[in-house]
Coordinates of C-alpha atoms (C1' of nucleotides) in Angstrom, one line a residue:
Chain A
M1 CA 75.6 99.5 128.2
T2 CA 76.6 102.2 130.8
K3 CA 79.6 103.2 128.8
T4 CA 81.1 106.1 131.0
A5 CA 79.6 104.8 134.3
R6 CA 81.7 103.7 137.2
K7 CA 84.9 105.2 135.7
S8 CA 87.2 107.6 137.3
P9 CA 87.1 111.2 136.2
E10 CA 90.7 110.6 135.0
E11 CA 89.6 107.7 132.7
K12 CA 86.4 109.5 131.5
L13 CA 88.4 112.4 130.4
L14 CA 90.9 110.2 128.6
L15 CA 88.2 108.4 126.7
A16 CA 86.2 111.6 125.8
A17 CA 89.5 113.4 124.7
R18 CA 90.5 110.4 122.4
R19 CA 87.0 110.3 120.8
L20 CA 86.8 114.1 120.2
F21 CA 90.3 114.5 119.2
C22 CA 89.9 111.8 116.6
R23 CA 86.4 112.8 115.5
A24 CA 86.6 116.6 115.3
G25 CA 90.4 117.3 115.3
I26 CA 92.6 118.2 118.2
H27 CA 92.7 122.1 117.7
A28 CA 89.0 122.2 116.9
T29 CA 88.1 120.3 120.2
G30 CA 87.9 122.8 123.1
I31 CA 88.5 121.9 126.7
T32 CA 84.8 122.7 127.5
R33 CA 83.5 120.2 125.0
I34 CA 85.8 117.5 126.4
L35 CA 84.5 118.3 129.9
E36 CA 80.9 118.2 128.7
E37 CA 81.4 114.9 127.0
A38 CA 83.3 113.4 129.8
G39 CA 80.8 114.8 132.4
V40 CA 83.7 116.0 134.5
A41 CA 84.5 119.2 136.1
R42 CA 87.0 121.7 134.8
G43 CA 89.3 121.6 137.9
S44 CA 89.6 117.8 137.5
L45 CA 91.1 118.0 134.1
Y46 CA 93.8 120.4 135.4
M47 CA 94.4 118.4 138.6
H48 CA 95.1 115.2 136.6
Y49 CA 96.7 116.4 133.5
G50 CA 97.6 119.9 134.0
S51 CA 97.0 121.0 130.4
K52 CA 95.3 120.1 127.2
E53 CA 98.7 119.2 125.8
N54 CA 99.3 116.6 128.6
L55 CA 95.9 115.2 128.0
L56 CA 96.8 114.8 124.2
K57 CA 100.1 113.0 125.3
A58 CA 98.1 110.7 127.5
V59 CA 95.9 109.9 124.6
L60 CA 98.8 109.1 122.4
D61 CA 100.2 106.9 125.1
T62 CA 97.0 104.9 125.1
E63 CA 96.8 104.6 121.3
A64 CA 100.5 103.3 121.3
N65 CA 99.7 100.8 124.0
M66 CA 96.9 99.4 121.9
W67 CA 99.3 98.7 119.2
F68 CA 101.8 97.2 121.6
H69 CA 99.1 95.0 123.0
W70 CA 98.4 93.7 119.5
F71 CA 102.1 92.8 118.8
D72 CA 103.0 91.6 122.3
Q73 CA 99.7 89.8 123.4
D74 CA 97.2 89.2 120.6
L75 CA 99.4 88.2 117.7
P76 CA 101.7 86.0 119.7
A77 CA 98.6 84.1 121.2
L78 CA 97.8 82.8 117.8
K79 CA 98.7 79.3 116.7
C80 CA 99.8 79.9 113.2
S81 CA 102.8 80.6 111.1
S82 CA 104.5 84.0 111.5
Q83 CA 103.4 84.9 108.0
E84 CA 99.9 84.3 109.0
R85 CA 100.5 86.3 112.1
I86 CA 101.5 89.2 110.0
L87 CA 98.2 88.9 107.9
A88 CA 96.4 88.5 111.3
L89 CA 97.3 92.1 112.1
F90 CA 95.0 93.2 109.3
D91 CA 92.3 91.3 111.0
L92 CA 92.9 93.3 114.2
L93 CA 92.8 96.5 112.1
E94 CA 89.5 95.5 110.6
K95 CA 88.1 95.2 114.1
W96 CA 89.5 98.6 115.0
F97 CA 88.1 100.2 111.9
A98 CA 84.7 98.7 112.5
K99 CA 84.3 100.3 116.0
E100 CA 81.6 103.0 116.1
D101 CA 84.0 105.5 117.5
F102 CA 86.8 104.9 114.9
F103 CA 87.6 108.2 113.4
G104 CA 91.3 107.8 112.3
C105 CA 94.5 107.2 114.1
I106 CA 95.3 110.0 116.7
F107 CA 99.0 109.8 115.7
V108 CA 98.4 110.6 112.1
N109 CA 95.9 113.2 113.1
A110 CA 98.3 114.7 115.6
V111 CA 101.1 115.0 113.2
A112 CA 98.8 116.4 110.5
E113 CA 97.8 119.2 112.7
H114 CA 101.1 120.2 114.1
E115 CA 104.3 121.7 113.0
K116 CA 106.0 119.1 110.6
D117 CA 109.6 120.4 111.1
S118 CA 110.0 119.9 114.7
G119 CA 108.1 119.8 118.0
W120 CA 107.2 117.3 120.7
V121 CA 104.3 115.8 118.6
R122 CA 106.5 114.9 115.9
D123 CA 109.1 113.5 118.2
M124 CA 106.6 111.4 120.1
A125 CA 104.9 110.1 117.0
G126 CA 108.3 109.3 115.4
T127 CA 109.4 107.4 118.7
Y128 CA 106.3 105.3 118.9
R129 CA 106.4 104.6 115.2
D130 CA 109.8 103.3 115.4
Q131 CA 108.8 101.0 118.3
I132 CA 105.9 99.6 116.3
I133 CA 108.0 99.1 113.3
D134 CA 110.4 97.2 115.5
R135 CA 107.7 94.8 116.4
L136 CA 106.6 94.3 112.8
K137 CA 110.3 93.8 111.8
A138 CA 110.6 90.9 114.4
L139 CA 107.5 89.3 112.7
V140 CA 108.8 89.7 109.2
V141 CA 112.3 88.5 110.0
E142 CA 110.7 85.5 111.7
S143 CA 108.8 84.7 108.7
G144 CA 112.0 84.3 106.7
A145 CA 111.2 86.9 104.2
R146 CA 113.9 87.3 101.4
D147 CA 114.4 91.0 101.8
P148 CA 113.1 91.9 105.2
D149 CA 113.7 95.7 105.2
V150 CA 111.8 96.2 102.1
V151 CA 109.0 94.0 103.1
I152 CA 108.6 95.9 106.5
Q153 CA 108.5 99.2 104.6
K154 CA 105.9 98.0 102.2
L155 CA 103.8 96.6 105.0
G156 CA 104.1 99.7 107.1
L157 CA 103.0 101.7 104.1
I158 CA 100.0 99.5 103.5
I159 CA 99.1 99.7 107.1
E160 CA 99.1 103.5 107.1
G161 CA 97.2 103.5 103.8
A162 CA 94.7 101.3 105.3
I163 CA 94.2 103.7 108.3
I164 CA 93.7 106.7 106.1
T165 CA 91.6 105.0 103.8
A166 CA 89.3 103.8 106.7
M167 CA 89.2 107.2 108.0
V168 CA 88.2 108.7 104.7
T169 CA 85.8 106.2 103.7
Q170 CA 84.4 105.4 107.1
S171 CA 84.5 101.7 106.2
S172 CA 86.4 98.7 107.6
Q173 CA 86.7 97.4 104.0
A174 CA 90.2 99.0 103.8
A175 CA 91.5 96.4 106.3
H176 CA 90.5 93.6 103.9
I177 CA 91.9 95.3 100.9
A178 CA 95.1 96.0 102.8
R179 CA 95.3 92.4 103.8
L180 CA 95.1 91.3 100.1
A181 CA 97.7 93.8 99.1
A182 CA 100.0 92.4 102.0
E183 CA 99.5 88.9 100.6
D184 CA 100.6 90.1 97.2
V185 CA 103.6 91.6 98.7
L186 CA 104.4 88.5 100.8
R187 CA 103.9 86.3 97.9
C188 CA 106.1 88.2 95.5
T189 CA 108.8 88.4 98.1
E190 CA 109.0 84.8 98.7
C191 CA 108.7 83.8 95.0
S192 CA 110.9 86.2 93.1
P193 CA 114.7 85.9 93.6
S194 CA 115.4 89.2 92.1
L195 CA 112.8 91.9 91.0
G196 CA 113.3 94.4 88.5
K197 CA 116.2 96.8 89.1
E198 CA 115.1 100.4 88.3
S199 CA 117.7 101.6 90.7
T200 CA 117.1 105.5 90.8
Chain B
M1 CA 115.1 132.7 92.8
T2 CA 112.5 135.4 93.5
K3 CA 109.9 133.0 94.5
T4 CA 107.0 135.2 95.4
A5 CA 108.0 138.2 93.4
R6 CA 105.8 139.4 90.5
K7 CA 102.8 137.5 91.6
S8 CA 99.4 138.8 92.4
P9 CA 98.3 139.1 96.0
E10 CA 95.7 136.5 95.3
E11 CA 98.4 133.9 94.2
K12 CA 100.8 134.9 96.9
L13 CA 98.0 134.1 99.4
L14 CA 97.2 130.9 97.9
L15 CA 100.8 129.7 97.9
A16 CA 101.4 130.8 101.5
A17 CA 98.2 129.3 102.7
R18 CA 99.0 126.0 101.0
R19 CA 102.5 125.9 102.7
L20 CA 101.5 126.9 106.1
F21 CA 98.2 124.7 106.2
C22 CA 100.3 121.8 105.3
R23 CA 103.3 122.5 107.4
A24 CA 101.7 123.7 110.6
G25 CA 98.2 122.6 110.3
I26 CA 95.0 124.5 109.2
H27 CA 93.6 125.5 112.7
A28 CA 97.1 126.2 114.0
T29 CA 97.7 128.7 111.2
G30 CA 96.2 132.1 111.8
I31 CA 95.2 134.6 109.3
T32 CA 97.9 136.9 110.4
R33 CA 100.6 134.5 109.7
I34 CA 99.4 133.8 106.3
L35 CA 99.3 137.4 105.5
E36 CA 103.0 137.9 106.9
E37 CA 104.3 134.9 104.9
A38 CA 102.4 136.2 101.8
G39 CA 103.5 139.7 102.2
V40 CA 99.9 140.9 101.6
A41 CA 97.5 143.2 103.5
R42 CA 94.6 141.9 105.5
G43 CA 91.9 143.5 103.4
S44 CA 93.3 141.8 100.2
L45 CA 92.5 138.4 101.7
Y46 CA 89.0 139.3 102.5
M47 CA 88.6 140.9 99.0
H48 CA 89.6 138.0 97.1
Y49 CA 88.6 135.1 99.3
G50 CA 86.1 136.4 101.8
S51 CA 87.1 134.1 104.6
K52 CA 89.6 131.7 105.8
E53 CA 87.4 128.8 104.8
N54 CA 87.2 129.9 101.2
L55 CA 90.9 130.3 101.1
L56 CA 91.1 126.6 102.4
K57 CA 88.7 125.7 99.6
A58 CA 90.9 127.4 97.0
V59 CA 93.9 125.5 98.3
L60 CA 92.0 122.2 98.0
D61 CA 91.0 123.0 94.6
T62 CA 94.7 123.7 93.6
E63 CA 95.8 120.4 95.1
A64 CA 93.0 118.7 93.2
N65 CA 94.2 120.2 90.0
M66 CA 97.7 119.0 90.5
W67 CA 96.3 115.5 90.6
F68 CA 94.1 116.0 87.6
H69 CA 97.1 117.4 85.8
W70 CA 99.1 114.2 86.5
F71 CA 96.4 112.0 85.2
D72 CA 95.1 114.1 82.3
Q73 CA 98.4 115.7 81.0
D74 CA 101.6 114.1 82.5
L75 CA 100.7 110.4 82.4
P76 CA 99.1 110.4 79.0
A77 CA 102.2 112.1 77.5
L78 CA 104.2 109.0 78.4
K79 CA 105.0 106.7 75.5
C80 CA 104.7 103.3 77.4
S81 CA 102.2 100.8 78.3
S82 CA 99.3 101.5 80.6
Q83 CA 100.7 99.4 83.3
E84 CA 104.0 101.4 83.1
R85 CA 101.8 104.5 83.2
I86 CA 100.3 103.3 86.5
L87 CA 103.8 102.8 87.9
A88 CA 104.9 106.2 86.5
L89 CA 102.4 107.9 89.0
F90 CA 104.7 106.8 91.8
D91 CA 107.5 108.6 90.1
L92 CA 105.3 111.7 90.0
L93 CA 104.6 111.2 93.7
E94 CA 108.4 110.9 94.3
K95 CA 109.0 114.3 92.8
W96 CA 106.1 115.8 94.7
F97 CA 107.5 114.3 98.1
A98 CA 111.1 115.6 97.2
K99 CA 109.8 119.3 97.0
E100 CA 111.2 121.3 100.0
D101 CA 107.8 122.5 100.8
F102 CA 106.1 119.0 100.9
F103 CA 104.5 118.6 104.2
G104 CA 101.7 116.1 103.4
C105 CA 98.5 116.1 101.5
I106 CA 96.2 119.0 102.3
F107 CA 93.2 116.8 101.7
V108 CA 94.3 114.2 104.2
N109 CA 95.3 117.1 106.7
A110 CA 91.9 118.8 106.1
V111 CA 89.8 115.7 106.7
A112 CA 92.0 114.9 109.8
E113 CA 91.3 118.1 111.5
H114 CA 87.7 118.5 110.8
E115 CA 84.5 116.7 111.8
K116 CA 84.5 113.3 110.4
D117 CA 80.9 112.6 110.4
S118 CA 79.8 115.4 108.1
G119 CA 80.7 118.9 106.9
W120 CA 81.8 120.5 103.7
V121 CA 85.5 119.5 104.1
R122 CA 84.5 115.8 104.2
D123 CA 82.1 116.2 101.2
M124 CA 84.7 118.1 99.2
A125 CA 87.6 115.6 99.9
G126 CA 85.2 112.8 99.1
T127 CA 84.1 114.3 95.8
Y128 CA 87.7 115.0 94.6
R129 CA 88.8 111.6 95.8
D130 CA 86.1 109.9 93.7
Q131 CA 87.3 111.9 90.6
I132 CA 90.8 110.9 91.1
I133 CA 89.9 107.3 91.8
D134 CA 87.9 107.4 88.5
R135 CA 91.1 108.4 86.6
L136 CA 93.1 105.8 88.2
K137 CA 90.3 103.3 87.3
A138 CA 90.5 104.1 83.7
L139 CA 94.2 103.4 83.8
V140 CA 93.8 100.1 85.6
V141 CA 91.0 98.9 83.1
E142 CA 93.1 100.0 80.1
S143 CA 95.9 97.9 81.6
G144 CA 93.7 94.8 81.3
A145 CA 93.9 93.9 84.9
R146 CA 92.0 90.7 85.9
D147 CA 90.0 92.3 88.8
P148 CA 90.2 95.9 88.2
D149 CA 88.0 97.0 91.2
V150 CA 90.3 95.2 93.7
V151 CA 93.4 96.5 92.0
I152 CA 92.2 100.1 92.2
Q153 CA 91.5 99.8 95.8
K154 CA 94.8 98.3 96.5
L155 CA 96.7 100.9 94.5
G156 CA 94.7 103.7 96.1
L157 CA 95.6 102.4 99.5
I158 CA 99.2 102.2 98.6
I159 CA 99.1 105.8 97.2
E160 CA 97.6 107.1 100.5
G161 CA 100.0 105.0 102.6
A162 CA 102.9 106.7 100.5
I163 CA 101.6 110.1 101.3
I164 CA 101.3 109.5 105.0
T165 CA 104.6 107.8 105.2
A166 CA 106.3 110.6 103.2
M167 CA 104.7 113.1 105.5
V168 CA 105.8 111.3 108.7
T169 CA 109.2 110.4 107.7
Q170 CA 109.8 113.5 105.7
S171 CA 111.4 111.4 102.8
S172 CA 110.5 110.8 99.3
Q173 CA 111.7 107.2 99.8
A174 CA 108.1 106.2 100.5
A175 CA 107.4 106.7 96.8
H176 CA 109.9 104.2 95.8
I177 CA 108.6 101.6 98.3
A178 CA 105.1 102.3 97.1
R179 CA 106.1 101.7 93.6
L180 CA 107.7 98.5 94.5
A181 CA 104.4 97.4 96.5
A182 CA 102.4 98.4 93.4
E183 CA 104.5 96.3 91.1
D184 CA 103.9 93.3 93.5
V185 CA 100.2 94.0 93.3
L186 CA 100.1 94.2 89.6
R187 CA 102.2 91.2 89.2
C188 CA 100.1 89.1 91.4
T189 CA 96.9 90.3 89.7
E190 CA 98.1 89.3 86.3
C191 CA 99.7 86.0 87.2
S192 CA 97.2 84.4 89.6
P193 CA 93.8 83.4 88.2
S194 CA 92.2 83.2 91.5
L195 CA 93.7 84.2 94.9
G196 CA 92.7 82.9 98.2
K197 CA 89.1 83.4 98.9
E198 CA 88.7 84.4 102.6
S199 CA 85.5 86.3 101.8
T200 CA 85.2 87.6 105.5
Chain C
dC1 C1' 96.1 163.2 83.2
dA2 C1' 92.2 161.7 85.8
dG3 C1' 89.3 158.6 87.9
dA4 C1' 88.5 153.9 89.4
dA5 C1' 90.0 150.0 91.3
dA6 C1' 93.3 147.4 93.8
dC7 C1' 96.1 147.3 97.5
dT8 C1' 98.5 148.5 102.1
dA9 C1' 98.8 149.3 107.1
dG10 C1' 96.9 148.7 111.1
dA11 C1' 93.3 149.9 114.5
dC12 C1' 89.5 147.7 116.2
dC13 C1' 85.6 144.3 117.5
dG14 C1' 83.2 140.3 119.5
dA15 C1' 83.9 135.6 120.2
dT16 C1' 86.4 131.9 122.0
dC17 C1' 90.2 129.8 123.7
dA18 C1' 93.3 127.5 127.4
dG19 C1' 93.9 128.0 131.9
dT20 C1' 93.1 129.9 137.0
dC21 C1' 90.5 130.3 141.1
dT22 C1' 87.1 130.2 144.7
dA23 C1' 83.5 128.0 147.2
dG24 C1' 80.9 124.2 148.3
dT25 C1' 79.9 119.0 148.0
dT26 C1' 81.1 114.3 147.9
dT27 C1' 84.1 110.3 148.9
dC28 C1' 86.8 107.8 151.6
dA29 C1' 90.2 106.1 155.0
dT30 C1' 90.8 105.9 159.9
Chain D
dA1 C1' 82.5 110.7 163.2
dT2 C1' 85.9 113.5 161.3
dG3 C1' 89.3 115.4 158.5
dA4 C1' 91.7 115.2 154.1
dA5 C1' 91.4 114.6 149.5
dA6 C1' 89.0 114.4 145.4
dC7 C1' 85.6 116.4 142.8
dT8 C1' 81.9 119.8 141.0
dA9 C1' 80.0 124.1 139.2
dG10 C1' 81.1 128.0 137.3
dA11 C1' 82.7 132.9 137.3
dC12 C1' 86.8 135.0 135.7
dT13 C1' 91.3 136.3 133.0
dG14 C1' 94.4 137.5 129.4
dA15 C1' 95.5 136.2 125.0
dT16 C1' 94.4 135.2 120.4
dC17 C1' 91.3 134.2 116.9
dG18 C1' 88.7 135.5 112.4
dG19 C1' 86.7 139.3 110.5
dT20 C1' 85.6 144.5 109.8
dC21 C1' 86.6 148.9 108.9
dT22 C1' 89.0 153.4 107.8
dA23 C1' 92.4 156.1 105.6
dG24 C1' 96.0 156.6 102.7
dT25 C1' 98.8 154.7 98.5
dT26 C1' 99.8 152.5 94.3
dT27 C1' 98.4 150.6 89.8
dC28 C1' 95.8 150.2 85.9
dT29 C1' 93.0 152.1 82.3
dG30 C1' 91.4 155.1 78.8

DNA sequence: CAGAAACTAGACCGATCAGTCTAGTTTCAT
DNA sequence: ATGAAACTAGACTGATCGGTCTAGTTTCTG
């Protein structure tokens, strides 16, 4: 169980930063605390990342890659229908939430603590979000849903709700509820030709 | 349109703090910036609130009261079924999201930027969350849903998802999607005697 | 009108922050 | 074995933070 043993200072910094940024907040986490948690010298941080901001960017990249891995590797490996693959995403979420060091999504946290009107955090989060939504879209379209765009938006909303609920309640239960809600959405979409039309 | 005219320094501080905490983040917002935005002297802040922390608490109180007002005043005033009242909540959310100074939910933001394991922010957010869920529960039970607890959790998740999506996308569209998803959940709950039972 | 309370403007303080720099140590390729 | 690069430990800097304090002005109340 030597968790941070045999890792390069670069990797130890990345892991410590991810954990602390999520657990205590980005602004509330000082460089010094990251260095202590990582067991790495001050100079190494600035040699590898140059600034706290760049370190945060690296953490965001890492988290995005987790999502990409889910969509590009884990889900396609399943031998099941594309609809079941969509639902399997919530099982991946459940595993994520259940990790002892899960303290919310760094993207949500980063957006929450930074300027909402503009800025690189917002841009970066938006770009990665779009890339994730695209992958979700491929799954939904493949499943032959009646109104893919609406389904995607509903599912995206449920996923984000699950993340926040899991962060607030500190329980992986949210993923299970989210899966049930997603099942409702998918069932309604394939069963009802036209829903109510309160246009406004 | 004199927005901050004829208001007491206390109220001007509260409004400025709420806006800035949501728009730029709590830690990223300095006392001085709040004072500038509010047009109020430094001493007045400490006379009325004593600390930045207490000011944040007051902002959280205000936001909680908005939710209580929705559940205790606005929704009961509607002459419609309790199920339609549940859905009307999403119309209130839509109005909220559409405000020019909507930049996310201060509760979510506050939890996101503070220690997740403990602390007064977490406690306060949890307490208010429970009180809001209780009100939602009353509505759901009144609507005669088959499995109220699950429905409540699904709806809570959808509501939180809507808030985050609205924050990230800066669009009130999320409320509309959330309403559609909520309709799916309610429809499935009342139509299907027993859903799939993947009990984990 | 008079006194108290609320309020303003801004100087000021100690703490802490991100980031720099120096000096010495370890690691590693050749 | 040796030199370069990576790394450590920690002192240091300038800026900024939350919060205090003083002095003078406005507003409210009786």
